[in-house]
């Protein structure tokens, strides 16, 4: 009996609660980049070719994205996609750990296109975020049907959990 649970560990304390639709946080642009080059053994993008697009969409759904060059730019650099600490995913493509650096730049600062995978590269705010999914035993009522999570469940849970934590940590 396994249920899917997403847990996030943040290096920055959340400032306030998740924004409600009426008072969504506003940004000019959301960019997601995958920077897995440091891991020669990483094959995550072979299985999850839409990771950048999926995560960008999940974050944008929780924000008011204005496309205004005066508004801040949110850049997410994903630098670890692993299964139980291993960057080489199995043939099924499953993973349970997603890590990245989130940086907020003042406006559409063109000079801010450098290595955003480092929290030392400027910006108004920058922090690392780690999200992992785990299966956990739970008491299930008699007669209930338990559905074991598949790789898409983990993927969707990690994308949604990461997006939620990014928005939760914005000023």
Short mmCIF file of N, CA and C in Angstrom, two decimals:
data_model
loop_
_atom_site.label_atom_id
_atom_site.label_comp_id
_atom_site.label_asym_id
_atom_site.label_seq_id
_atom_site.Cartn_x
_atom_site.Cartn_y
_atom_site.Cartn_z
N UNK A 1 0.83 -1.17 0.00
CA UNK A 1 0.00 0.00 0.00
C UNK A 1 0.88 1.24 0.00
N UNK A 2 0.90 1.97 -1.09
CA UNK A 2 1.72 3.17 -1.17
C UNK A 2 0.90 4.35 -1.64
N UNK A 3 1.11 5.48 -0.99
CA UNK A 3 0.49 6.73 -1.41
C UNK A 3 1.61 7.69 -1.75
N UNK A 4 1.40 8.57 -2.68
CA UNK A 4 2.41 9.51 -3.11
C UNK A 4 2.35 10.77 -2.25
N UNK A 5 3.49 11.19 -1.79
CA UNK A 5 3.58 12.39 -0.97
C UNK A 5 4.77 13.21 -1.48
N UNK A 6 4.61 14.49 -1.61
CA UNK A 6 5.71 15.36 -2.02
C UNK A 6 6.15 16.18 -0.84
N UNK A 7 7.45 16.22 -0.63
CA UNK A 7 8.02 16.99 0.45
C UNK A 7 9.03 17.95 -0.14
N UNK A 8 9.04 19.18 0.31
CA UNK A 8 10.00 20.16 -0.18
C UNK A 8 10.90 20.60 0.96
N UNK A 9 12.17 20.75 0.64
CA UNK A 9 13.13 21.29 1.59
C UNK A 9 13.66 22.56 0.93
N UNK A 10 13.49 23.69 1.58
CA UNK A 10 13.89 24.97 1.00
C UNK A 10 15.01 25.59 1.81
N UNK A 11 15.91 26.29 1.12
CA UNK A 11 16.96 27.00 1.84
C UNK A 11 16.51 28.40 2.23
N UNK A 12 15.31 28.77 1.86
CA UNK A 12 14.75 30.08 2.19
C UNK A 12 13.41 29.86 2.86
N UNK A 13 13.19 30.51 3.96
CA UNK A 13 11.92 30.38 4.66
C UNK A 13 10.84 31.07 3.83
N UNK A 14 9.73 30.41 3.68
CA UNK A 14 8.62 30.99 2.90
C UNK A 14 8.14 32.27 3.55
N UNK A 15 7.94 33.27 2.74
CA UNK A 15 7.46 34.56 3.24
C UNK A 15 5.99 34.68 2.93
N UNK A 16 5.16 34.32 3.87
CA UNK A 16 3.72 34.37 3.64
C UNK A 16 3.21 33.05 3.08
N UNK A 17 1.94 33.04 2.78
CA UNK A 17 1.34 31.82 2.28
C UNK A 17 1.23 31.87 0.76
N UNK A 18 0.86 30.75 0.18
CA UNK A 18 0.68 30.67 -1.25
C UNK A 18 -0.37 31.68 -1.68
N UNK A 19 -0.09 32.37 -2.76
CA UNK A 19 -0.99 33.43 -3.23
C UNK A 19 -2.31 32.85 -3.71
N UNK A 20 -3.38 33.52 -3.35
CA UNK A 20 -4.69 33.15 -3.88
C UNK A 20 -4.85 33.81 -5.24
N UNK A 21 -5.78 33.36 -6.03
CA UNK A 21 -5.98 33.88 -7.37
C UNK A 21 -6.11 35.40 -7.37
N UNK A 22 -6.85 35.96 -6.43
CA UNK A 22 -7.11 37.39 -6.40
C UNK A 22 -5.85 38.22 -6.14
N UNK A 23 -4.88 37.66 -5.42
CA UNK A 23 -3.67 38.43 -5.15
C UNK A 23 -2.42 37.66 -5.58
N UNK A 24 -2.46 37.20 -6.83
CA UNK A 24 -1.33 36.46 -7.37
C UNK A 24 -0.11 37.37 -7.48
N UNK A 25 1.03 36.79 -7.31
CA UNK A 25 2.28 37.52 -7.46
C UNK A 25 2.52 37.79 -8.93
N UNK A 26 3.10 38.93 -9.21
CA UNK A 26 3.26 39.37 -10.59
C UNK A 26 4.73 39.31 -11.00
N UNK A 27 5.00 38.76 -12.17
CA UNK A 27 6.33 38.77 -12.78
C UNK A 27 6.16 39.07 -14.26
N UNK A 28 7.23 39.57 -14.85
CA UNK A 28 7.17 39.89 -16.27
C UNK A 28 7.39 38.66 -17.14
N UNK A 29 8.20 37.72 -16.64
CA UNK A 29 8.56 36.56 -17.45
C UNK A 29 9.00 35.42 -16.54
N UNK A 30 8.72 34.19 -16.96
CA UNK A 30 9.18 32.99 -16.27
C UNK A 30 10.02 32.20 -17.25
N UNK A 31 11.25 31.88 -16.86
CA UNK A 31 12.13 31.05 -17.69
C UNK A 31 12.56 29.84 -16.87
N UNK A 32 12.56 28.67 -17.51
CA UNK A 32 13.06 27.47 -16.87
C UNK A 32 14.15 26.90 -17.77
N UNK A 33 15.29 26.60 -17.17
CA UNK A 33 16.42 26.03 -17.90
C UNK A 33 16.86 24.76 -17.19
N UNK A 34 17.29 23.80 -17.96
CA UNK A 34 17.88 22.60 -17.36
C UNK A 34 19.38 22.67 -17.60
N UNK A 35 20.12 22.63 -16.51
CA UNK A 35 21.57 22.72 -16.56
C UNK A 35 22.15 21.47 -15.91
N UNK A 36 22.09 20.37 -16.65
CA UNK A 36 22.53 19.09 -16.12
C UNK A 36 23.91 18.70 -16.65
N UNK A 37 24.60 19.63 -17.31
CA UNK A 37 25.88 19.34 -17.95
C UNK A 37 26.94 18.87 -16.95
N UNK A 38 26.85 19.29 -15.72
CA UNK A 38 27.83 18.88 -14.71
C UNK A 38 27.74 17.38 -14.42
N UNK A 39 26.65 16.77 -14.84
CA UNK A 39 26.46 15.35 -14.58
C UNK A 39 26.53 14.59 -15.90
N UNK A 40 27.72 14.10 -16.23
CA UNK A 40 27.92 13.38 -17.48
C UNK A 40 27.03 12.16 -17.57
N UNK A 41 26.67 11.63 -16.44
CA UNK A 41 25.86 10.42 -16.42
C UNK A 41 24.36 10.69 -16.42
N UNK A 42 23.96 11.94 -16.43
CA UNK A 42 22.53 12.26 -16.37
C UNK A 42 21.87 12.01 -17.72
N UNK A 43 20.80 11.26 -17.68
CA UNK A 43 20.03 10.96 -18.89
C UNK A 43 18.59 11.43 -18.76
N UNK A 44 18.33 12.28 -17.79
CA UNK A 44 16.96 12.70 -17.47
C UNK A 44 16.25 13.34 -18.66
N UNK A 45 16.96 14.13 -19.43
CA UNK A 45 16.31 14.84 -20.54
C UNK A 45 15.98 13.93 -21.72
N UNK A 46 16.55 12.72 -21.72
CA UNK A 46 16.16 11.72 -22.73
C UNK A 46 14.73 11.25 -22.47
N UNK A 47 14.35 11.18 -21.21
CA UNK A 47 13.02 10.70 -20.84
C UNK A 47 12.01 11.82 -20.69
N UNK A 48 12.47 12.98 -20.24
CA UNK A 48 11.57 14.08 -19.91
C UNK A 48 11.93 15.30 -20.75
N UNK A 49 11.70 15.21 -22.03
CA UNK A 49 12.08 16.26 -22.97
C UNK A 49 11.30 17.55 -22.76
N UNK A 50 10.15 17.48 -22.14
CA UNK A 50 9.31 18.67 -21.91
C UNK A 50 9.43 19.22 -20.49
N UNK A 51 10.46 18.82 -19.76
CA UNK A 51 10.61 19.24 -18.37
C UNK A 51 10.60 20.76 -18.23
N UNK A 52 11.37 21.46 -19.05
CA UNK A 52 11.41 22.93 -18.96
C UNK A 52 10.03 23.53 -19.21
N UNK A 53 9.39 23.07 -20.26
CA UNK A 53 8.07 23.60 -20.63
C UNK A 53 7.03 23.27 -19.56
N UNK A 54 7.03 22.03 -19.08
CA UNK A 54 6.04 21.62 -18.07
C UNK A 54 6.20 22.40 -16.77
N UNK A 55 7.44 22.55 -16.32
CA UNK A 55 7.68 23.28 -15.07
C UNK A 55 7.38 24.76 -15.26
N UNK A 56 7.78 25.32 -16.39
CA UNK A 56 7.47 26.73 -16.67
C UNK A 56 5.98 26.99 -16.68
N UNK A 57 5.22 26.10 -17.30
CA UNK A 57 3.76 26.26 -17.34
C UNK A 57 3.15 26.14 -15.95
N UNK A 58 3.64 25.18 -15.16
CA UNK A 58 3.11 24.98 -13.80
C UNK A 58 3.37 26.20 -12.93
N UNK A 59 4.54 26.82 -13.08
CA UNK A 59 4.85 28.02 -12.30
C UNK A 59 4.00 29.19 -12.80
N UNK A 60 3.93 29.36 -14.12
CA UNK A 60 3.18 30.49 -14.70
C UNK A 60 1.70 30.45 -14.33
N UNK A 61 1.14 29.25 -14.18
CA UNK A 61 -0.27 29.12 -13.80
C UNK A 61 -0.54 29.68 -12.40
N UNK A 62 0.50 29.76 -11.59
CA UNK A 62 0.34 30.22 -10.20
C UNK A 62 0.73 31.69 -10.05
N UNK A 63 1.11 32.34 -11.14
CA UNK A 63 1.56 33.73 -11.12
C UNK A 63 0.78 34.55 -12.13
N UNK A 64 0.89 35.86 -11.99
CA UNK A 64 0.38 36.79 -12.98
C UNK A 64 1.58 37.18 -13.85
N UNK A 65 1.72 36.55 -15.01
CA UNK A 65 2.84 36.82 -15.92
C UNK A 65 2.39 37.90 -16.90
N UNK A 66 3.05 39.07 -16.83
CA UNK A 66 2.59 40.26 -17.55
C UNK A 66 3.27 40.48 -18.90
N UNK A 67 4.43 39.89 -19.14
CA UNK A 67 5.26 40.15 -20.33
C UNK A 67 5.73 41.60 -20.38
N UNK A 68 5.63 42.31 -19.27
CA UNK A 68 6.08 43.70 -19.18
C UNK A 68 7.58 43.69 -18.87
N UNK A 69 8.41 44.31 -19.72
CA UNK A 69 9.86 44.31 -19.49
C UNK A 69 10.28 45.02 -18.21
N UNK A 70 9.39 45.79 -17.63
CA UNK A 70 9.71 46.48 -16.36
C UNK A 70 9.52 45.57 -15.15
N UNK A 71 8.70 44.53 -15.30
CA UNK A 71 8.45 43.61 -14.18
C UNK A 71 9.61 42.62 -14.04
N UNK A 72 9.77 42.11 -12.84
CA UNK A 72 10.85 41.18 -12.55
C UNK A 72 10.77 39.92 -13.40
N UNK A 73 11.93 39.33 -13.63
CA UNK A 73 12.04 38.09 -14.40
C UNK A 73 12.41 36.96 -13.44
N UNK A 74 11.68 35.87 -13.50
CA UNK A 74 11.91 34.70 -12.67
C UNK A 74 12.62 33.65 -13.52
N UNK A 75 13.80 33.23 -13.07
CA UNK A 75 14.57 32.22 -13.80
C UNK A 75 14.78 31.03 -12.88
N UNK A 76 14.40 29.85 -13.36
CA UNK A 76 14.58 28.61 -12.62
C UNK A 76 15.58 27.76 -13.39
N UNK A 77 16.67 27.41 -12.75
CA UNK A 77 17.69 26.56 -13.37
C UNK A 77 17.67 25.21 -12.67
N UNK A 78 17.18 24.20 -13.35
CA UNK A 78 17.15 22.84 -12.79
C UNK A 78 18.53 22.22 -12.98
N UNK A 79 19.15 21.79 -11.88
CA UNK A 79 20.49 21.24 -12.00
C UNK A 79 20.64 19.81 -11.48
N UNK A 80 19.61 19.24 -10.92
CA UNK A 80 19.65 17.84 -10.49
C UNK A 80 18.29 17.18 -10.74
N UNK A 81 18.30 16.08 -11.44
CA UNK A 81 17.13 15.22 -11.59
C UNK A 81 17.67 13.82 -11.30
N UNK A 82 17.21 13.22 -10.19
CA UNK A 82 17.80 11.95 -9.77
C UNK A 82 16.75 10.98 -9.23
N UNK A 83 17.13 9.73 -9.23
CA UNK A 83 16.36 8.68 -8.56
C UNK A 83 17.23 8.13 -7.45
N UNK A 84 16.80 8.35 -6.22
CA UNK A 84 17.53 7.87 -5.04
C UNK A 84 19.00 8.26 -5.08
N UNK A 85 19.29 9.51 -5.49
CA UNK A 85 20.65 10.03 -5.49
C UNK A 85 21.46 9.73 -6.74
N UNK A 86 20.89 9.02 -7.69
CA UNK A 86 21.61 8.66 -8.91
C UNK A 86 21.10 9.48 -10.09
N UNK A 87 21.99 10.24 -10.76
CA UNK A 87 21.54 11.05 -11.90
C UNK A 87 21.26 10.21 -13.16
N UNK A 88 21.68 8.95 -13.18
CA UNK A 88 21.39 8.07 -14.30
C UNK A 88 20.08 7.36 -14.00
N UNK A 89 19.03 7.78 -14.70
CA UNK A 89 17.70 7.21 -14.45
C UNK A 89 17.59 5.84 -15.08
N UNK A 90 16.74 4.98 -14.52
CA UNK A 90 16.55 3.64 -15.09
C UNK A 90 15.81 3.72 -16.43
N UNK A 91 15.69 2.61 -17.11
CA UNK A 91 15.03 2.55 -18.41
C UNK A 91 13.59 3.06 -18.37
N UNK A 92 12.99 3.07 -17.21
CA UNK A 92 11.62 3.57 -17.08
C UNK A 92 11.57 5.10 -16.97
N UNK A 93 12.73 5.75 -16.73
CA UNK A 93 12.78 7.21 -16.62
C UNK A 93 12.32 7.75 -15.28
N UNK A 94 12.08 6.89 -14.33
CA UNK A 94 11.57 7.35 -13.03
C UNK A 94 12.62 8.17 -12.29
N UNK A 95 12.15 9.20 -11.59
CA UNK A 95 13.00 9.97 -10.69
C UNK A 95 12.16 10.42 -9.52
N UNK A 96 12.85 10.73 -8.40
CA UNK A 96 12.13 11.15 -7.21
C UNK A 96 12.76 12.38 -6.54
N UNK A 97 13.65 13.07 -7.28
CA UNK A 97 14.34 14.22 -6.71
C UNK A 97 14.56 15.25 -7.80
N UNK A 98 14.20 16.49 -7.50
CA UNK A 98 14.34 17.59 -8.44
C UNK A 98 14.93 18.77 -7.67
N UNK A 99 16.03 19.32 -8.16
CA UNK A 99 16.69 20.42 -7.48
C UNK A 99 17.03 21.51 -8.47
N UNK A 100 16.92 22.74 -8.02
CA UNK A 100 17.27 23.86 -8.89
C UNK A 100 17.54 25.12 -8.10
N UNK A 101 17.93 26.14 -8.84
CA UNK A 101 18.18 27.46 -8.27
C UNK A 101 17.15 28.41 -8.85
N UNK A 102 16.52 29.16 -7.99
CA UNK A 102 15.50 30.12 -8.41
C UNK A 102 16.11 31.51 -8.21
N UNK A 103 16.08 32.32 -9.27
CA UNK A 103 16.63 33.67 -9.21
C UNK A 103 15.61 34.65 -9.75
N UNK A 104 15.43 35.75 -9.03
CA UNK A 104 14.55 36.82 -9.48
C UNK A 104 15.44 37.98 -9.89
N UNK A 105 15.29 38.41 -11.15
CA UNK A 105 16.07 39.52 -11.68
C UNK A 105 15.19 40.75 -11.79
N UNK A 106 15.81 41.92 -11.61
CA UNK A 106 15.12 43.20 -11.72
C UNK A 106 14.80 43.47 -13.18
N UNK A 107 13.54 43.39 -13.53
CA UNK A 107 13.13 43.60 -14.92
C UNK A 107 13.69 42.53 -15.83
N UNK A 108 13.74 42.83 -17.09
CA UNK A 108 14.22 41.86 -18.08
C UNK A 108 15.71 42.09 -18.33
N UNK A 109 16.47 42.23 -17.26
CA UNK A 109 17.90 42.51 -17.32
C UNK A 109 18.60 41.55 -18.28
N UNK A 110 19.04 42.08 -19.43
CA UNK A 110 19.69 41.23 -20.44
C UNK A 110 21.01 40.68 -19.95
N UNK A 111 21.68 41.37 -19.06
CA UNK A 111 22.95 40.88 -18.54
C UNK A 111 22.77 39.74 -17.56
N UNK A 112 21.55 39.39 -17.26
CA UNK A 112 21.29 38.35 -16.27
C UNK A 112 21.11 36.99 -16.92
N UNK A 113 21.57 36.82 -18.15
CA UNK A 113 21.43 35.55 -18.84
C UNK A 113 22.62 34.63 -18.59
N UNK A 114 23.48 35.00 -17.67
CA UNK A 114 24.66 34.21 -17.40
C UNK A 114 24.27 32.93 -16.67
N UNK A 115 25.23 32.37 -15.97
CA UNK A 115 25.03 31.12 -15.24
C UNK A 115 24.07 31.35 -14.08
N UNK A 116 22.79 31.11 -14.32
CA UNK A 116 21.80 31.32 -13.26
C UNK A 116 21.69 30.10 -12.35
N UNK A 117 22.47 29.08 -12.62
CA UNK A 117 22.46 27.89 -11.78
C UNK A 117 23.21 28.08 -10.48
N UNK A 118 23.81 29.23 -10.29
CA UNK A 118 24.55 29.52 -9.08
C UNK A 118 23.84 30.61 -8.30
N UNK A 119 23.70 30.43 -7.02
CA UNK A 119 23.02 31.46 -6.21
C UNK A 119 23.92 32.67 -5.99
N UNK A 120 25.15 32.64 -6.52
CA UNK A 120 26.06 33.76 -6.37
C UNK A 120 26.05 34.69 -7.57
N UNK A 121 25.18 34.52 -8.52
CA UNK A 121 25.21 35.27 -9.77
C UNK A 121 24.25 36.45 -9.81
N UNK A 122 24.09 37.13 -8.72
CA UNK A 122 23.30 38.35 -8.72
C UNK A 122 21.82 38.11 -8.67
N UNK A 123 21.08 39.12 -9.11
CA UNK A 123 19.64 39.05 -9.02
C UNK A 123 19.17 39.67 -7.72
N UNK A 124 17.89 39.94 -7.65
CA UNK A 124 17.31 40.52 -6.44
C UNK A 124 17.24 39.50 -5.32
N UNK A 125 16.96 38.28 -5.71
CA UNK A 125 16.76 37.19 -4.75
C UNK A 125 17.18 35.90 -5.44
N UNK A 126 17.84 35.03 -4.72
CA UNK A 126 18.25 33.76 -5.28
C UNK A 126 18.29 32.72 -4.17
N UNK A 127 17.79 31.54 -4.46
CA UNK A 127 17.81 30.48 -3.47
C UNK A 127 17.73 29.12 -4.14
N UNK A 128 18.21 28.12 -3.45
CA UNK A 128 18.16 26.74 -3.93
C UNK A 128 16.87 26.10 -3.42
N UNK A 129 16.34 25.20 -4.23
CA UNK A 129 15.11 24.49 -3.86
C UNK A 129 15.26 23.03 -4.23
N UNK A 130 14.91 22.16 -3.29
CA UNK A 130 14.93 20.71 -3.51
C UNK A 130 13.55 20.16 -3.22
N UNK A 131 13.06 19.34 -4.13
CA UNK A 131 11.77 18.69 -3.92
C UNK A 131 11.97 17.21 -4.22
N UNK A 132 11.45 16.38 -3.33
CA UNK A 132 11.51 14.94 -3.59
C UNK A 132 10.17 14.31 -3.30
N UNK A 133 9.91 13.22 -3.99
CA UNK A 133 8.67 12.48 -3.79
C UNK A 133 9.03 11.13 -3.19
N UNK A 134 8.15 10.67 -2.34
CA UNK A 134 8.37 9.37 -1.72
C UNK A 134 7.04 8.67 -1.57
N UNK A 135 7.13 7.36 -1.53
CA UNK A 135 5.92 6.60 -1.23
C UNK A 135 5.94 6.32 0.25
N UNK A 136 4.78 6.35 0.83
CA UNK A 136 4.70 6.18 2.27
C UNK A 136 3.50 5.29 2.59
N UNK A 137 3.71 4.34 3.46
CA UNK A 137 2.62 3.48 3.87
C UNK A 137 1.55 4.27 4.60
N UNK A 138 0.32 3.90 4.41
CA UNK A 138 -0.78 4.60 5.08
C UNK A 138 -1.88 3.60 5.38
N UNK A 139 -2.65 3.93 6.37
CA UNK A 139 -3.79 3.09 6.72
C UNK A 139 -4.90 3.41 5.72
N UNK A 140 -5.39 2.39 5.06
CA UNK A 140 -6.43 2.56 4.07
C UNK A 140 -7.71 1.90 4.59
N UNK A 141 -8.82 2.60 4.49
CA UNK A 141 -10.07 2.02 4.99
C UNK A 141 -10.41 0.71 4.26
N UNK A 142 -11.08 -0.15 4.98
CA UNK A 142 -11.48 -1.44 4.41
C UNK A 142 -12.35 -1.20 3.17
N UNK A 143 -12.07 -1.95 2.13
CA UNK A 143 -12.82 -1.85 0.89
C UNK A 143 -12.28 -0.80 -0.07
N UNK A 144 -11.29 -0.02 0.36
CA UNK A 144 -10.72 1.01 -0.52
C UNK A 144 -9.76 0.36 -1.50
N UNK A 145 -9.63 0.95 -2.66
CA UNK A 145 -8.70 0.48 -3.67
C UNK A 145 -7.46 1.36 -3.63
N UNK A 146 -6.30 0.75 -3.55
CA UNK A 146 -5.04 1.48 -3.53
C UNK A 146 -4.42 1.40 -4.92
N UNK A 147 -4.07 2.54 -5.46
CA UNK A 147 -3.43 2.59 -6.77
C UNK A 147 -1.99 3.00 -6.55
N UNK A 148 -1.07 2.14 -6.91
CA UNK A 148 0.35 2.43 -6.75
C UNK A 148 0.75 3.51 -7.75
N UNK A 149 1.48 4.54 -7.31
CA UNK A 149 1.87 5.60 -8.24
C UNK A 149 2.79 5.08 -9.33
N UNK A 150 2.63 5.62 -10.54
CA UNK A 150 3.52 5.27 -11.63
C UNK A 150 4.48 6.42 -11.88
N UNK A 151 5.34 6.28 -12.89
CA UNK A 151 6.35 7.32 -13.12
C UNK A 151 5.73 8.66 -13.46
N UNK A 152 4.59 8.67 -14.16
CA UNK A 152 3.92 9.94 -14.46
C UNK A 152 3.37 10.60 -13.21
N UNK A 153 2.90 9.80 -12.25
CA UNK A 153 2.42 10.35 -10.98
C UNK A 153 3.56 11.07 -10.25
N UNK A 154 4.74 10.43 -10.21
CA UNK A 154 5.89 11.05 -9.57
C UNK A 154 6.28 12.33 -10.32
N UNK A 155 6.33 12.25 -11.63
CA UNK A 155 6.69 13.41 -12.45
C UNK A 155 5.75 14.58 -12.19
N UNK A 156 4.45 14.32 -12.29
CA UNK A 156 3.45 15.37 -12.08
C UNK A 156 3.50 15.92 -10.67
N UNK A 157 3.71 15.06 -9.69
CA UNK A 157 3.80 15.49 -8.30
C UNK A 157 5.02 16.36 -8.08
N UNK A 158 6.15 15.97 -8.64
CA UNK A 158 7.38 16.76 -8.48
C UNK A 158 7.27 18.11 -9.19
N UNK A 159 6.73 18.12 -10.39
CA UNK A 159 6.57 19.38 -11.13
C UNK A 159 5.64 20.32 -10.34
N UNK A 160 4.51 19.80 -9.91
CA UNK A 160 3.54 20.62 -9.18
C UNK A 160 4.10 21.08 -7.83
N UNK A 161 4.77 20.18 -7.12
CA UNK A 161 5.36 20.54 -5.83
C UNK A 161 6.45 21.58 -5.98
N UNK A 162 7.29 21.44 -6.99
CA UNK A 162 8.36 22.41 -7.22
C UNK A 162 7.77 23.77 -7.56
N UNK A 163 6.79 23.79 -8.46
CA UNK A 163 6.14 25.05 -8.86
C UNK A 163 5.50 25.73 -7.66
N UNK A 164 4.82 24.97 -6.84
CA UNK A 164 4.17 25.54 -5.65
C UNK A 164 5.18 26.16 -4.71
N UNK A 165 6.30 25.49 -4.49
CA UNK A 165 7.33 26.00 -3.58
C UNK A 165 8.01 27.24 -4.16
N UNK A 166 8.21 27.28 -5.48
CA UNK A 166 8.80 28.48 -6.11
C UNK A 166 7.92 29.69 -5.81
N UNK A 167 6.64 29.56 -6.07
CA UNK A 167 5.71 30.68 -5.88
C UNK A 167 5.59 31.04 -4.40
N UNK A 168 5.56 30.03 -3.55
CA UNK A 168 5.43 30.28 -2.11
C UNK A 168 6.60 31.11 -1.58
N UNK A 169 7.76 30.95 -2.18
CA UNK A 169 8.96 31.63 -1.69
C UNK A 169 9.23 32.98 -2.33
N UNK A 170 8.39 33.43 -3.23
CA UNK A 170 8.56 34.74 -3.82
C UNK A 170 8.10 35.82 -2.85
N UNK A 171 8.78 36.97 -2.86
CA UNK A 171 8.36 38.10 -2.02
C UNK A 171 7.04 38.63 -2.51
#
